[in-house]
Amino acid sequence: MSTLCQHLTTLDTQHLRRDTQHICPECVALGSTWVHLRICQACGHVGCCDDSPNKHATKHFHATQHPVITSAEPGERWAWCYVDEDLREY
Ligand SMILES: [Zn+2]
Ligand SMILES: [Zn+2]
Ligand SMILES: [Zn+2]
């Protein structure tokens, strides 16, 4: 039996934080590139995925402990909790 992730079960998927510019600002500052973008649902931080060289979304979690990200990619509808390592599609 796995325990339910409370971060994901209480996530309001009707009112998710969205990205507006569709860039990873930290990669832009570095002059780097990214593969996919993720959005922190605690603060709206936009960072790049673990397939990207700089992994800014995961670095943001380690820096802030904000648990939940969603994909910023069009057509992708899922949320990931770093704390519980759990995925929820919505
Ligand atoms: Zn969780
Ligand atoms: Zn990045
Ligand atoms: Zn955050």
Short mmCIF file of N, CA and C and ligand atoms in Angstrom, two decimals:
data_model
loop_
_atom_site.label_atom_id
_atom_site.label_comp_id
_atom_site.label_asym_id
_atom_site.label_seq_id
_atom_site.Cartn_x
_atom_site.Cartn_y
_atom_site.Cartn_z
N MET A 1 0.84 -1.20 0.00
CA MET A 1 0.00 0.00 0.00
C MET A 1 0.88 1.25 0.00
N SER A 2 0.62 2.11 -0.93
CA SER A 2 1.33 3.39 -0.93
C SER A 2 0.42 4.46 -0.33
N THR A 3 1.02 5.37 0.36
CA THR A 3 0.24 6.44 0.96
C THR A 3 -0.06 7.50 -0.09
N LEU A 4 -1.24 8.06 -0.02
CA LEU A 4 -1.61 9.11 -0.96
C LEU A 4 -0.83 10.38 -0.69
N CYS A 5 -0.39 10.99 -1.76
CA CYS A 5 0.31 12.27 -1.64
C CYS A 5 -0.72 13.38 -1.40
N GLN A 6 -0.62 14.01 -0.25
CA GLN A 6 -1.58 15.08 0.07
C GLN A 6 -1.35 16.32 -0.79
N HIS A 7 -0.11 16.51 -1.24
CA HIS A 7 0.17 17.67 -2.09
C HIS A 7 -0.64 17.60 -3.39
N LEU A 8 -0.69 16.39 -3.95
CA LEU A 8 -1.37 16.24 -5.24
C LEU A 8 -2.88 16.11 -5.07
N THR A 9 -3.32 15.45 -4.00
CA THR A 9 -4.76 15.28 -3.84
C THR A 9 -5.43 16.61 -3.50
N THR A 10 -4.67 17.56 -2.94
CA THR A 10 -5.26 18.85 -2.61
C THR A 10 -4.96 19.91 -3.67
N LEU A 11 -4.28 19.52 -4.74
CA LEU A 11 -3.95 20.48 -5.79
C LEU A 11 -5.22 20.89 -6.53
N ASP A 12 -5.42 22.20 -6.67
CA ASP A 12 -6.59 22.72 -7.38
C ASP A 12 -6.26 22.83 -8.86
N THR A 13 -6.61 21.78 -9.62
CA THR A 13 -6.20 21.76 -11.02
C THR A 13 -7.02 22.72 -11.89
N GLN A 14 -8.06 23.29 -11.32
CA GLN A 14 -8.82 24.30 -12.06
C GLN A 14 -8.13 25.67 -12.02
N HIS A 15 -7.26 25.83 -11.06
CA HIS A 15 -6.60 27.15 -10.90
C HIS A 15 -5.09 26.97 -10.77
N LEU A 16 -4.52 26.27 -11.71
CA LEU A 16 -3.07 26.06 -11.68
C LEU A 16 -2.34 27.33 -12.09
N ARG A 17 -1.13 27.47 -11.56
CA ARG A 17 -0.25 28.52 -12.04
C ARG A 17 0.23 28.17 -13.45
N ARG A 18 0.27 29.17 -14.30
CA ARG A 18 0.69 28.97 -15.69
C ARG A 18 1.94 29.80 -15.97
N ASP A 19 2.68 29.40 -16.99
CA ASP A 19 3.76 30.28 -17.42
C ASP A 19 3.22 31.21 -18.49
N THR A 20 3.83 32.37 -18.60
CA THR A 20 3.35 33.36 -19.55
C THR A 20 4.30 33.52 -20.73
N GLN A 21 5.60 33.34 -20.50
CA GLN A 21 6.58 33.61 -21.56
C GLN A 21 7.12 32.35 -22.20
N HIS A 22 6.93 31.22 -21.55
CA HIS A 22 7.41 29.93 -22.02
C HIS A 22 8.92 29.93 -22.26
N ILE A 23 9.64 30.41 -21.28
CA ILE A 23 11.10 30.33 -21.28
C ILE A 23 11.55 29.89 -19.89
N CYS A 24 12.78 29.36 -19.81
CA CYS A 24 13.40 29.16 -18.51
C CYS A 24 14.28 30.38 -18.25
N PRO A 25 13.87 31.27 -17.36
CA PRO A 25 14.62 32.53 -17.18
C PRO A 25 16.06 32.29 -16.73
N GLU A 26 16.27 31.25 -15.93
CA GLU A 26 17.64 30.99 -15.44
C GLU A 26 18.54 30.50 -16.58
N CYS A 27 17.97 29.72 -17.51
CA CYS A 27 18.76 29.31 -18.68
C CYS A 27 19.06 30.49 -19.58
N VAL A 28 18.07 31.37 -19.75
CA VAL A 28 18.29 32.55 -20.57
C VAL A 28 19.43 33.38 -19.99
N ALA A 29 19.45 33.51 -18.66
CA ALA A 29 20.50 34.28 -18.00
C ALA A 29 21.87 33.64 -18.19
N LEU A 30 21.88 32.30 -18.30
CA LEU A 30 23.15 31.57 -18.48
C LEU A 30 23.56 31.49 -19.95
N GLY A 31 22.64 31.85 -20.84
CA GLY A 31 22.89 31.65 -22.26
C GLY A 31 22.78 30.19 -22.65
N SER A 32 22.01 29.42 -21.87
CA SER A 32 21.87 27.99 -22.10
C SER A 32 20.51 27.69 -22.74
N THR A 33 20.27 26.43 -22.98
CA THR A 33 19.00 26.00 -23.58
C THR A 33 18.37 24.94 -22.69
N TRP A 34 17.13 24.60 -23.00
CA TRP A 34 16.39 23.63 -22.19
C TRP A 34 15.55 22.75 -23.10
N VAL A 35 14.99 21.70 -22.54
CA VAL A 35 14.19 20.75 -23.33
C VAL A 35 12.71 21.00 -23.07
N HIS A 36 12.29 20.85 -21.80
CA HIS A 36 10.90 21.08 -21.44
C HIS A 36 10.85 21.99 -20.22
N LEU A 37 9.69 22.60 -20.02
CA LEU A 37 9.52 23.53 -18.89
C LEU A 37 8.53 22.98 -17.88
N ARG A 38 8.80 23.27 -16.61
CA ARG A 38 7.96 22.87 -15.49
C ARG A 38 7.63 24.10 -14.67
N ILE A 39 6.44 24.09 -14.05
CA ILE A 39 6.00 25.24 -13.26
C ILE A 39 5.81 24.82 -11.81
N CYS A 40 6.45 25.54 -10.89
CA CYS A 40 6.26 25.32 -9.47
C CYS A 40 4.88 25.83 -9.08
N GLN A 41 4.07 24.95 -8.47
CA GLN A 41 2.71 25.35 -8.11
C GLN A 41 2.65 26.06 -6.77
N ALA A 42 3.76 26.17 -6.07
CA ALA A 42 3.78 26.93 -4.83
C ALA A 42 4.01 28.41 -5.10
N CYS A 43 4.85 28.73 -6.08
CA CYS A 43 5.23 30.14 -6.26
C CYS A 43 5.21 30.59 -7.72
N GLY A 44 5.00 29.67 -8.66
CA GLY A 44 4.94 30.06 -10.06
C GLY A 44 6.29 30.09 -10.75
N HIS A 45 7.35 29.66 -10.06
CA HIS A 45 8.67 29.59 -10.68
C HIS A 45 8.64 28.68 -11.90
N VAL A 46 9.22 29.14 -13.01
CA VAL A 46 9.34 28.32 -14.20
C VAL A 46 10.78 27.84 -14.33
N GLY A 47 10.95 26.54 -14.47
CA GLY A 47 12.28 25.97 -14.61
C GLY A 47 12.27 24.82 -15.60
N CYS A 48 13.47 24.41 -15.99
CA CYS A 48 13.58 23.37 -17.01
C CYS A 48 13.64 21.98 -16.39
N CYS A 49 13.30 20.98 -17.20
CA CYS A 49 13.12 19.61 -16.74
C CYS A 49 14.46 18.89 -16.55
N ASP A 50 14.38 17.64 -16.10
CA ASP A 50 15.60 16.87 -15.85
C ASP A 50 16.26 16.36 -17.12
N ASP A 51 15.61 16.50 -18.26
CA ASP A 51 16.28 16.21 -19.53
C ASP A 51 17.10 17.38 -20.02
N SER A 52 16.94 18.52 -19.36
CA SER A 52 17.67 19.73 -19.74
C SER A 52 19.02 19.76 -19.00
N PRO A 53 20.02 20.42 -19.57
CA PRO A 53 21.35 20.40 -18.94
C PRO A 53 21.38 20.99 -17.54
N ASN A 54 20.52 21.96 -17.27
CA ASN A 54 20.63 22.67 -15.99
C ASN A 54 19.61 22.27 -14.93
N LYS A 55 18.57 21.55 -15.32
CA LYS A 55 17.60 20.99 -14.36
C LYS A 55 17.10 22.02 -13.36
N HIS A 56 16.66 23.17 -13.85
CA HIS A 56 16.32 24.26 -12.94
C HIS A 56 15.07 23.98 -12.11
N ALA A 57 14.14 23.17 -12.62
CA ALA A 57 12.94 22.86 -11.82
C ALA A 57 13.33 22.05 -10.58
N THR A 58 14.18 21.05 -10.76
CA THR A 58 14.61 20.23 -9.63
C THR A 58 15.49 21.03 -8.68
N LYS A 59 16.34 21.89 -9.23
CA LYS A 59 17.17 22.74 -8.37
C LYS A 59 16.30 23.67 -7.53
N HIS A 60 15.20 24.14 -8.13
CA HIS A 60 14.28 25.00 -7.39
C HIS A 60 13.67 24.25 -6.21
N PHE A 61 13.30 22.98 -6.45
CA PHE A 61 12.76 22.19 -5.34
C PHE A 61 13.81 22.04 -4.23
N HIS A 62 15.03 21.73 -4.57
CA HIS A 62 16.06 21.54 -3.54
C HIS A 62 16.34 22.85 -2.79
N ALA A 63 16.19 23.96 -3.49
CA ALA A 63 16.46 25.25 -2.85
C ALA A 63 15.30 25.70 -1.97
N THR A 64 14.07 25.34 -2.33
CA THR A 64 12.90 25.92 -1.67
C THR A 64 12.03 24.91 -0.94
N GLN A 65 12.15 23.61 -1.31
CA GLN A 65 11.27 22.55 -0.81
C GLN A 65 9.83 22.71 -1.28
N HIS A 66 9.60 23.52 -2.30
CA HIS A 66 8.26 23.59 -2.89
C HIS A 66 7.98 22.25 -3.57
N PRO A 67 6.92 21.54 -3.17
CA PRO A 67 6.81 20.12 -3.53
C PRO A 67 6.30 19.81 -4.94
N VAL A 68 5.43 20.65 -5.49
CA VAL A 68 4.67 20.22 -6.68
C VAL A 68 5.01 21.07 -7.90
N ILE A 69 5.29 20.38 -9.01
CA ILE A 69 5.42 21.04 -10.31
C ILE A 69 4.39 20.48 -11.25
N THR A 70 4.05 21.28 -12.26
CA THR A 70 3.26 20.77 -13.38
C THR A 70 4.05 21.01 -14.65
N SER A 71 3.69 20.26 -15.69
CA SER A 71 4.32 20.47 -16.99
C SER A 71 3.78 21.76 -17.61
N ALA A 72 4.67 22.51 -18.25
CA ALA A 72 4.26 23.70 -18.98
C ALA A 72 4.11 23.41 -20.46
N GLU A 73 4.25 22.15 -20.82
CA GLU A 73 4.20 21.81 -22.24
C GLU A 73 2.76 21.68 -22.71
N PRO A 74 2.43 22.25 -23.88
CA PRO A 74 1.06 22.14 -24.40
C PRO A 74 0.65 20.68 -24.56
N GLY A 75 -0.53 20.36 -24.09
CA GLY A 75 -1.04 19.01 -24.23
C GLY A 75 -0.65 18.07 -23.09
N GLU A 76 0.30 18.48 -22.26
CA GLU A 76 0.68 17.66 -21.11
C GLU A 76 -0.09 18.14 -19.89
N ARG A 77 -0.78 17.20 -19.25
CA ARG A 77 -1.61 17.55 -18.10
C ARG A 77 -1.27 16.62 -16.95
N TRP A 78 -0.20 16.93 -16.27
CA TRP A 78 0.19 16.13 -15.11
C TRP A 78 0.93 17.00 -14.10
N ALA A 79 0.87 16.53 -12.86
CA ALA A 79 1.58 17.19 -11.76
C ALA A 79 2.47 16.16 -11.10
N TRP A 80 3.61 16.62 -10.61
CA TRP A 80 4.59 15.73 -9.98
C TRP A 80 4.93 16.27 -8.60
N CYS A 81 4.93 15.38 -7.60
CA CYS A 81 5.35 15.78 -6.26
C CYS A 81 6.75 15.23 -6.00
N TYR A 82 7.69 16.12 -5.75
CA TYR A 82 9.07 15.70 -5.48
C TYR A 82 9.17 14.98 -4.13
N VAL A 83 8.37 15.42 -3.17
CA VAL A 83 8.49 14.87 -1.82
C VAL A 83 8.07 13.40 -1.81
N ASP A 84 6.91 13.13 -2.39
CA ASP A 84 6.37 11.76 -2.38
C ASP A 84 6.73 10.99 -3.65
N GLU A 85 7.36 11.66 -4.61
CA GLU A 85 7.69 11.06 -5.91
C GLU A 85 6.46 10.40 -6.50
N ASP A 86 5.44 11.21 -6.66
CA ASP A 86 4.14 10.74 -7.12
C ASP A 86 3.66 11.61 -8.28
N LEU A 87 3.01 10.96 -9.24
CA LEU A 87 2.51 11.65 -10.43
C LEU A 87 0.99 11.61 -10.42
N ARG A 88 0.39 12.72 -10.81
CA ARG A 88 -1.07 12.75 -10.96
C ARG A 88 -1.41 13.40 -12.29
N GLU A 89 -2.21 12.70 -13.08
CA GLU A 89 -2.72 13.30 -14.30
C GLU A 89 -4.04 13.96 -14.00
N TYR A 90 -4.32 15.03 -14.73
CA TYR A 90 -5.57 15.75 -14.46
C TYR A 90 -6.24 16.12 -15.77
ZN ZN B 1 3.38 15.03 -2.04
ZN ZN B 2 16.76 26.15 -16.96
ZN ZN B 3 8.46 27.48 -5.99
#
